[in-house]
């Protein structure tokens, strides 16, 4: 598990802890913080996280390509939409609100989604994360940075024509409450208005990799593969 409860030796000096803490820049925010490490409650993870945000409109093929990335490069796949659907299925306190939001094609409050992502990251043994379908708004993005305390290494954008996205979603046949024409239209509007600014933000930061998301699944993956292969070579 990413966040293991362990008993750090009480004999560790405070200066050692301070040095260690300053080196563990990113992981600490994901745990409950340096303060708890210093109290000897939480053992830090060994590896720096490698975070990829996977963005694109509804039906652009994010989930499909994430499966291939997992198989080829060994990432942990965290789909924000799947985590929210799991909350609905588990009848949690937020379940009804999440269901209504998804039916309307709107965006669930950032705190709810970030909390679910944070929990999954903490439970994972992996340090390489594909965060699929998040952040969807600038507010999502800022909230992730504030709560998790890290920025993505890579942002993938699956750029797909609207008519192709609509066709794929209507053919998906997985029983999703939002796979109908009325909701898709709303999701496309939300994507243009709220998600494109996030994509532009990462483009300006030089972190964005745009994939032309038309063609076969394998053809699209051949655009994705070199991006991660390059990072593997680096280290
Ligand atoms: N290259 C492709 N060509 C044709 N169909 C595809 C392609 N890639 C994925 N699909 C199909 O399109 C549908 C949507 O794909 P997927 O679920 O991966 O999209 P998504 O971006 O995750 O969508 P959402 O945001 O709604 O979750 C699925 O039925 C999938 O099998
Ligand atoms: O960060 C997120 C991710 C998703 N949602 C809501 O869920 C649906 C479906 O998401 P998919 O990624 O397409 O599975 C989306 O339309 C939103 O309503 C969200 O609010 N925040
Ligand atoms: Mg998906």
CSV table of C-alpha atoms and ligand atoms in Angstrom, one decimal:
chain,number,residue,atom,x,y,z
A,1,UNK,CA,0.0,0.0,0.0
A,2,UNK,CA,1.2,3.5,-0.8
A,3,UNK,CA,0.5,4.8,2.6
A,4,UNK,CA,1.7,2.2,5.1
A,5,UNK,CA,1.4,2.7,8.8
A,6,UNK,CA,4.8,2.0,10.2
A,7,UNK,CA,6.6,2.7,13.3
A,8,UNK,CA,9.6,4.9,12.6
A,9,UNK,CA,12.2,4.4,15.3
A,10,UNK,CA,11.8,6.9,18.0
A,11,UNK,CA,15.5,7.1,18.1
A,12,UNK,CA,15.6,8.9,14.8
A,13,UNK,CA,16.9,12.4,15.4
A,14,UNK,CA,14.8,15.4,14.6
A,15,UNK,CA,17.5,16.8,12.3
A,16,UNK,CA,17.5,13.5,10.3
A,17,UNK,CA,13.7,13.8,10.0
A,18,UNK,CA,13.9,17.4,8.9
A,19,UNK,CA,16.4,16.5,6.2
A,20,UNK,CA,14.3,13.5,5.0
A,21,UNK,CA,11.2,15.6,5.0
A,22,UNK,CA,12.7,18.3,2.9
A,23,UNK,CA,13.7,15.7,0.3
A,24,UNK,CA,10.3,14.1,0.2
A,25,UNK,CA,8.7,17.1,-1.5
A,26,UNK,CA,5.8,15.6,-3.3
A,27,UNK,CA,4.8,12.5,-1.5
A,28,UNK,CA,4.3,14.3,1.8
A,29,UNK,CA,1.3,16.2,0.8
A,30,UNK,CA,-0.4,13.0,-0.2
A,31,UNK,CA,0.0,11.6,3.2
A,32,UNK,CA,-1.2,13.6,6.1
A,33,UNK,CA,2.0,15.6,6.0
A,34,UNK,CA,5.5,16.0,7.4
A,35,UNK,CA,4.1,16.6,10.9
A,36,UNK,CA,2.7,13.0,11.1
A,37,UNK,CA,5.9,11.5,9.7
A,38,UNK,CA,7.9,13.3,12.3
A,39,UNK,CA,5.5,11.8,14.9
A,40,UNK,CA,6.5,8.4,13.5
A,41,UNK,CA,3.1,7.5,12.2
A,42,UNK,CA,3.6,7.3,8.5
A,43,UNK,CA,6.5,5.8,6.5
A,44,UNK,CA,7.3,7.8,3.3
A,45,UNK,CA,7.0,6.1,-0.1
A,46,UNK,CA,10.3,5.4,-1.7
A,47,UNK,CA,9.6,6.6,-5.2
A,48,UNK,CA,8.6,10.0,-6.5
A,49,UNK,CA,5.2,9.8,-8.1
A,50,UNK,CA,4.8,10.1,-11.8
A,51,UNK,CA,1.4,11.6,-12.6
A,52,UNK,CA,-0.3,11.6,-16.0
A,53,UNK,CA,-3.6,13.4,-16.5
A,54,UNK,CA,-5.6,11.9,-19.4
A,55,UNK,CA,-8.0,14.5,-20.9
A,56,UNK,CA,-10.3,14.7,-23.8
A,57,UNK,CA,-14.0,15.0,-24.6
A,58,UNK,CA,-16.7,12.4,-23.9
A,59,UNK,CA,-16.0,9.2,-25.9
A,60,UNK,CA,-12.6,10.5,-27.2
A,61,UNK,CA,-11.1,7.1,-26.1
A,62,UNK,CA,-9.4,8.0,-22.8
A,63,UNK,CA,-10.4,4.8,-21.0
A,64,UNK,CA,-9.6,2.6,-24.0
A,65,UNK,CA,-6.1,4.0,-24.3
A,66,UNK,CA,-5.5,3.9,-20.6
A,67,UNK,CA,-5.9,0.1,-20.7
A,68,UNK,CA,-3.2,-0.1,-23.3
A,69,UNK,CA,-0.9,2.2,-21.3
A,70,UNK,CA,-1.4,0.1,-18.2
A,71,UNK,CA,-0.6,-3.1,-20.1
A,72,UNK,CA,2.5,-1.6,-21.7
A,73,UNK,CA,4.0,0.7,-19.1
A,74,UNK,CA,2.6,-0.6,-15.8
A,75,UNK,CA,0.7,2.5,-14.6
A,76,UNK,CA,-2.1,2.4,-12.1
A,77,UNK,CA,-5.3,3.6,-13.8
A,78,UNK,CA,-7.6,5.9,-11.8
A,79,UNK,CA,-10.6,6.9,-13.7
A,80,UNK,CA,-12.4,9.8,-11.9
A,81,UNK,CA,-15.7,8.9,-13.6
A,82,UNK,CA,-15.3,5.2,-12.4
A,83,UNK,CA,-14.6,6.4,-8.9
A,84,UNK,CA,-17.7,8.6,-8.9
A,85,UNK,CA,-19.8,5.7,-10.3
A,86,UNK,CA,-18.5,3.5,-7.6
A,87,UNK,CA,-19.7,6.0,-5.0
A,88,UNK,CA,-23.2,5.9,-6.6
A,89,UNK,CA,-23.2,2.1,-6.5
A,90,UNK,CA,-22.0,2.0,-2.9
A,91,UNK,CA,-24.9,4.3,-1.9
A,92,UNK,CA,-22.5,6.6,-0.1
A,93,UNK,CA,-23.7,9.9,1.4
A,94,UNK,CA,-22.7,11.7,-1.8
A,95,UNK,CA,-24.1,9.1,-4.1
A,96,UNK,CA,-27.4,10.8,-5.0
A,97,UNK,CA,-25.8,14.1,-5.6
A,98,UNK,CA,-23.1,12.5,-7.9
A,99,UNK,CA,-25.8,10.6,-9.9
A,100,UNK,CA,-27.8,13.8,-10.5
A,101,UNK,CA,-24.6,15.7,-11.5
A,102,UNK,CA,-23.6,12.9,-14.0
A,103,UNK,CA,-27.1,12.7,-15.5
A,104,UNK,CA,-26.9,16.5,-16.1
A,105,UNK,CA,-23.4,16.2,-17.6
A,106,UNK,CA,-22.2,18.7,-14.9
A,107,UNK,CA,-19.1,18.5,-12.7
A,108,UNK,CA,-19.0,17.1,-9.2
A,109,UNK,CA,-17.5,19.4,-6.6
A,110,UNK,CA,-13.7,19.2,-6.6
A,111,UNK,CA,-13.4,18.2,-3.0
A,112,UNK,CA,-15.4,15.1,-3.5
A,113,UNK,CA,-13.5,13.9,-6.6
A,114,UNK,CA,-10.0,14.9,-5.2
A,115,UNK,CA,-10.7,13.0,-2.0
A,116,UNK,CA,-11.6,9.8,-4.0
A,117,UNK,CA,-8.5,10.2,-6.1
A,118,UNK,CA,-6.3,10.8,-3.1
A,119,UNK,CA,-7.6,7.7,-1.4
A,120,UNK,CA,-6.9,5.5,-4.4
A,121,UNK,CA,-3.4,6.9,-4.7
A,122,UNK,CA,-2.7,6.3,-1.0
A,123,UNK,CA,-3.9,2.7,-1.3
A,124,UNK,CA,-1.8,2.0,-4.4
A,125,UNK,CA,1.5,0.2,-4.4
A,126,UNK,CA,2.3,1.9,-7.7
A,127,UNK,CA,4.0,5.3,-8.1
A,128,UNK,CA,3.0,5.8,-11.7
A,129,UNK,CA,-0.6,7.1,-12.0
A,130,UNK,CA,-2.9,7.6,-15.0
A,131,UNK,CA,-5.6,10.0,-13.8
A,132,UNK,CA,-8.3,9.6,-16.4
A,133,UNK,CA,-11.0,12.3,-17.0
A,134,UNK,CA,-9.6,14.7,-14.4
A,135,UNK,CA,-9.1,17.6,-13.9
A,136,UNK,CA,-12.2,18.8,-15.9
A,137,UNK,CA,-12.2,22.4,-14.7
A,138,UNK,CA,-9.7,25.0,-13.6
A,139,UNK,CA,-11.2,24.6,-10.1
A,140,UNK,CA,-10.5,20.8,-10.2
A,141,UNK,CA,-6.9,21.5,-11.2
A,142,UNK,CA,-6.2,24.0,-8.5
A,143,UNK,CA,-7.9,21.8,-5.9
A,144,UNK,CA,-5.8,18.8,-6.9
A,145,UNK,CA,-2.6,20.9,-6.6
A,146,UNK,CA,-3.7,22.2,-3.2
A,147,UNK,CA,-4.9,19.0,-1.7
A,148,UNK,CA,-2.5,16.5,-3.2
A,149,UNK,CA,0.4,18.9,-3.5
A,150,UNK,CA,1.8,17.7,-6.8
A,151,UNK,CA,1.6,18.7,-10.4
A,152,UNK,CA,1.3,16.2,-13.3
A,153,UNK,CA,4.4,15.2,-15.2
A,154,UNK,CA,2.5,14.6,-18.4
A,155,UNK,CA,-0.9,15.7,-19.7
A,156,UNK,CA,-2.4,13.7,-22.6
A,157,UNK,CA,-5.2,15.3,-24.7
A,158,UNK,CA,-7.2,13.0,-26.9
A,159,UNK,CA,-8.4,15.4,-29.6
A,160,UNK,CA,-11.4,13.9,-31.4
A,161,UNK,CA,-14.0,15.4,-33.6
A,162,UNK,CA,-17.4,15.9,-31.9
A,163,UNK,CA,-19.4,13.8,-34.4
A,164,UNK,CA,-17.0,10.9,-33.8
A,165,UNK,CA,-17.3,11.3,-30.0
A,166,UNK,CA,-21.1,11.3,-30.2
A,167,UNK,CA,-21.1,8.2,-32.4
A,168,UNK,CA,-18.7,6.3,-30.0
A,169,UNK,CA,-20.7,7.2,-26.9
A,170,UNK,CA,-24.0,6.2,-28.4
A,171,UNK,CA,-22.5,2.9,-29.4
A,172,UNK,CA,-20.8,2.2,-26.1
A,173,UNK,CA,-23.6,0.1,-24.7
A,174,UNK,CA,-22.3,-0.1,-21.1
A,175,UNK,CA,-25.5,1.1,-19.5
A,176,UNK,CA,-24.1,4.4,-18.4
A,177,UNK,CA,-26.8,7.0,-17.4
A,178,UNK,CA,-25.0,9.7,-19.3
A,179,UNK,CA,-24.7,7.8,-22.7
A,180,UNK,CA,-27.7,9.4,-24.3
A,181,UNK,CA,-27.9,12.3,-26.8
A,182,UNK,CA,-29.4,14.8,-24.4
A,183,UNK,CA,-26.6,14.3,-21.8
A,184,UNK,CA,-23.8,14.1,-24.4
A,185,UNK,CA,-24.8,17.5,-25.8
A,186,UNK,CA,-24.5,18.9,-22.3
A,187,UNK,CA,-21.2,17.2,-21.7
A,188,UNK,CA,-19.8,18.6,-24.9
A,189,UNK,CA,-20.8,22.1,-23.9
A,190,UNK,CA,-19.2,21.6,-20.5
A,191,UNK,CA,-16.0,20.2,-22.1
A,192,UNK,CA,-15.7,23.3,-24.4
A,193,UNK,CA,-16.4,25.8,-21.6
A,194,UNK,CA,-14.7,24.3,-18.6
A,195,UNK,CA,-12.2,21.6,-19.7
A,196,UNK,CA,-10.5,23.3,-22.7
A,197,UNK,CA,-9.1,26.0,-20.4
A,198,UNK,CA,-7.4,23.3,-18.4
A,199,UNK,CA,-5.9,21.8,-21.6
A,200,UNK,CA,-4.7,25.3,-22.6
A,201,UNK,CA,-3.1,25.8,-19.2
A,202,UNK,CA,-1.0,22.7,-19.6
A,203,UNK,CA,-0.2,23.5,-23.2
A,204,UNK,CA,1.3,26.8,-22.0
A,205,UNK,CA,3.2,25.0,-19.3
A,206,UNK,CA,4.8,22.7,-21.9
A,207,UNK,CA,3.3,19.6,-20.4
A,208,UNK,CA,0.6,18.8,-23.0
A,209,UNK,CA,0.8,16.0,-25.5
A,210,UNK,CA,-2.0,16.1,-28.1
A,211,UNK,CA,-3.0,12.9,-29.7
A,212,UNK,CA,-5.1,12.8,-32.8
A,213,UNK,CA,-7.8,10.4,-31.5
A,214,UNK,CA,-9.1,9.1,-34.8
A,215,UNK,CA,-8.2,5.8,-36.5
A,216,UNK,CA,-8.1,2.4,-34.9
A,217,UNK,CA,-7.3,1.9,-31.2
A,218,UNK,CA,-3.9,0.5,-32.2
A,219,UNK,CA,-3.1,3.4,-34.5
A,220,UNK,CA,-3.9,5.9,-31.8
A,221,UNK,CA,-1.8,4.0,-29.3
A,222,UNK,CA,1.2,4.3,-31.6
A,223,UNK,CA,1.0,8.0,-31.0
A,224,UNK,CA,0.9,7.4,-27.2
A,225,UNK,CA,3.6,4.8,-26.9
A,226,UNK,CA,6.7,7.1,-27.7
A,227,UNK,CA,5.6,9.6,-25.1
A,228,UNK,CA,6.0,7.1,-22.2
A,229,UNK,CA,8.9,5.3,-23.9
A,230,UNK,CA,10.8,8.5,-23.8
A,231,UNK,CA,10.2,8.9,-20.0
A,232,UNK,CA,11.2,5.3,-19.4
A,233,UNK,CA,14.5,6.0,-21.0
A,234,UNK,CA,15.1,9.1,-18.9
A,235,UNK,CA,14.6,7.2,-15.8
B,1,LIG,N1,-10.2,4.4,-31.9
B,1,LIG,C1,-11.5,4.0,-31.7
B,1,LIG,N2,-12.3,3.8,-32.7
B,1,LIG,C2,-13.6,3.4,-32.5
B,1,LIG,N3,-14.2,3.3,-31.3
B,1,LIG,C3,-13.4,3.5,-30.2
B,1,LIG,C4,-12.0,3.9,-30.4
B,1,LIG,N4,-11.5,4.1,-29.1
B,1,LIG,C5,-12.5,3.8,-28.3
B,1,LIG,N5,-13.6,3.4,-28.9
B,1,LIG,C6,-14.9,3.1,-28.4
B,1,LIG,O1,-15.6,4.3,-28.1
B,1,LIG,C7,-16.3,4.2,-26.9
B,1,LIG,C8,-15.8,5.3,-25.9
B,1,LIG,O2,-14.4,5.0,-25.6
B,1,LIG,P1,-13.9,5.3,-24.1
B,1,LIG,O3,-14.8,4.8,-23.2
B,1,LIG,O4,-12.5,4.8,-24.1
B,1,LIG,O5,-13.9,6.9,-24.1
B,1,LIG,P2,-13.7,7.9,-22.9
B,1,LIG,O6,-12.9,9.0,-23.5
B,1,LIG,O7,-13.2,7.2,-21.7
B,1,LIG,O8,-15.2,8.4,-22.7
B,1,LIG,P3,-15.8,9.0,-21.4
B,1,LIG,O9,-15.3,10.3,-21.1
B,1,LIG,O10,-17.3,9.1,-21.7
B,1,LIG,O11,-15.6,8.0,-20.3
B,1,LIG,C9,-16.1,2.8,-26.3
B,1,LIG,O12,-17.2,2.0,-26.7
B,1,LIG,C10,-14.8,2.4,-27.0
B,1,LIG,O13,-14.8,0.9,-27.2
B,2,LIG,O1,-13.4,14.6,-12.4
B,2,LIG,C1,-14.6,14.3,-12.8
B,2,LIG,C2,-14.9,13.2,-13.6
B,2,LIG,C3,-16.1,12.9,-14.0
B,2,LIG,N1,-17.2,13.7,-13.5
B,2,LIG,C4,-18.5,13.3,-13.9
B,2,LIG,O2,-18.7,12.0,-14.3
B,2,LIG,C5,-19.1,12.0,-15.7
B,2,LIG,C6,-18.5,10.8,-16.4
B,2,LIG,O3,-17.1,10.9,-16.4
B,2,LIG,P1,-16.2,10.1,-17.4
B,2,LIG,O4,-14.8,10.5,-17.2
B,2,LIG,O5,-16.7,10.4,-18.8
B,2,LIG,O6,-16.4,8.6,-17.1
B,2,LIG,C7,-18.8,13.4,-16.2
B,2,LIG,O7,-19.6,13.8,-17.3
B,2,LIG,C8,-19.1,14.2,-15.0
B,2,LIG,O8,-20.5,14.4,-14.8
B,2,LIG,C9,-16.9,14.7,-12.7
B,2,LIG,O9,-17.8,15.5,-12.3
B,2,LIG,N2,-15.6,15.0,-12.4
B,3,LIG,MG1,-13.9,7.0,-19.8
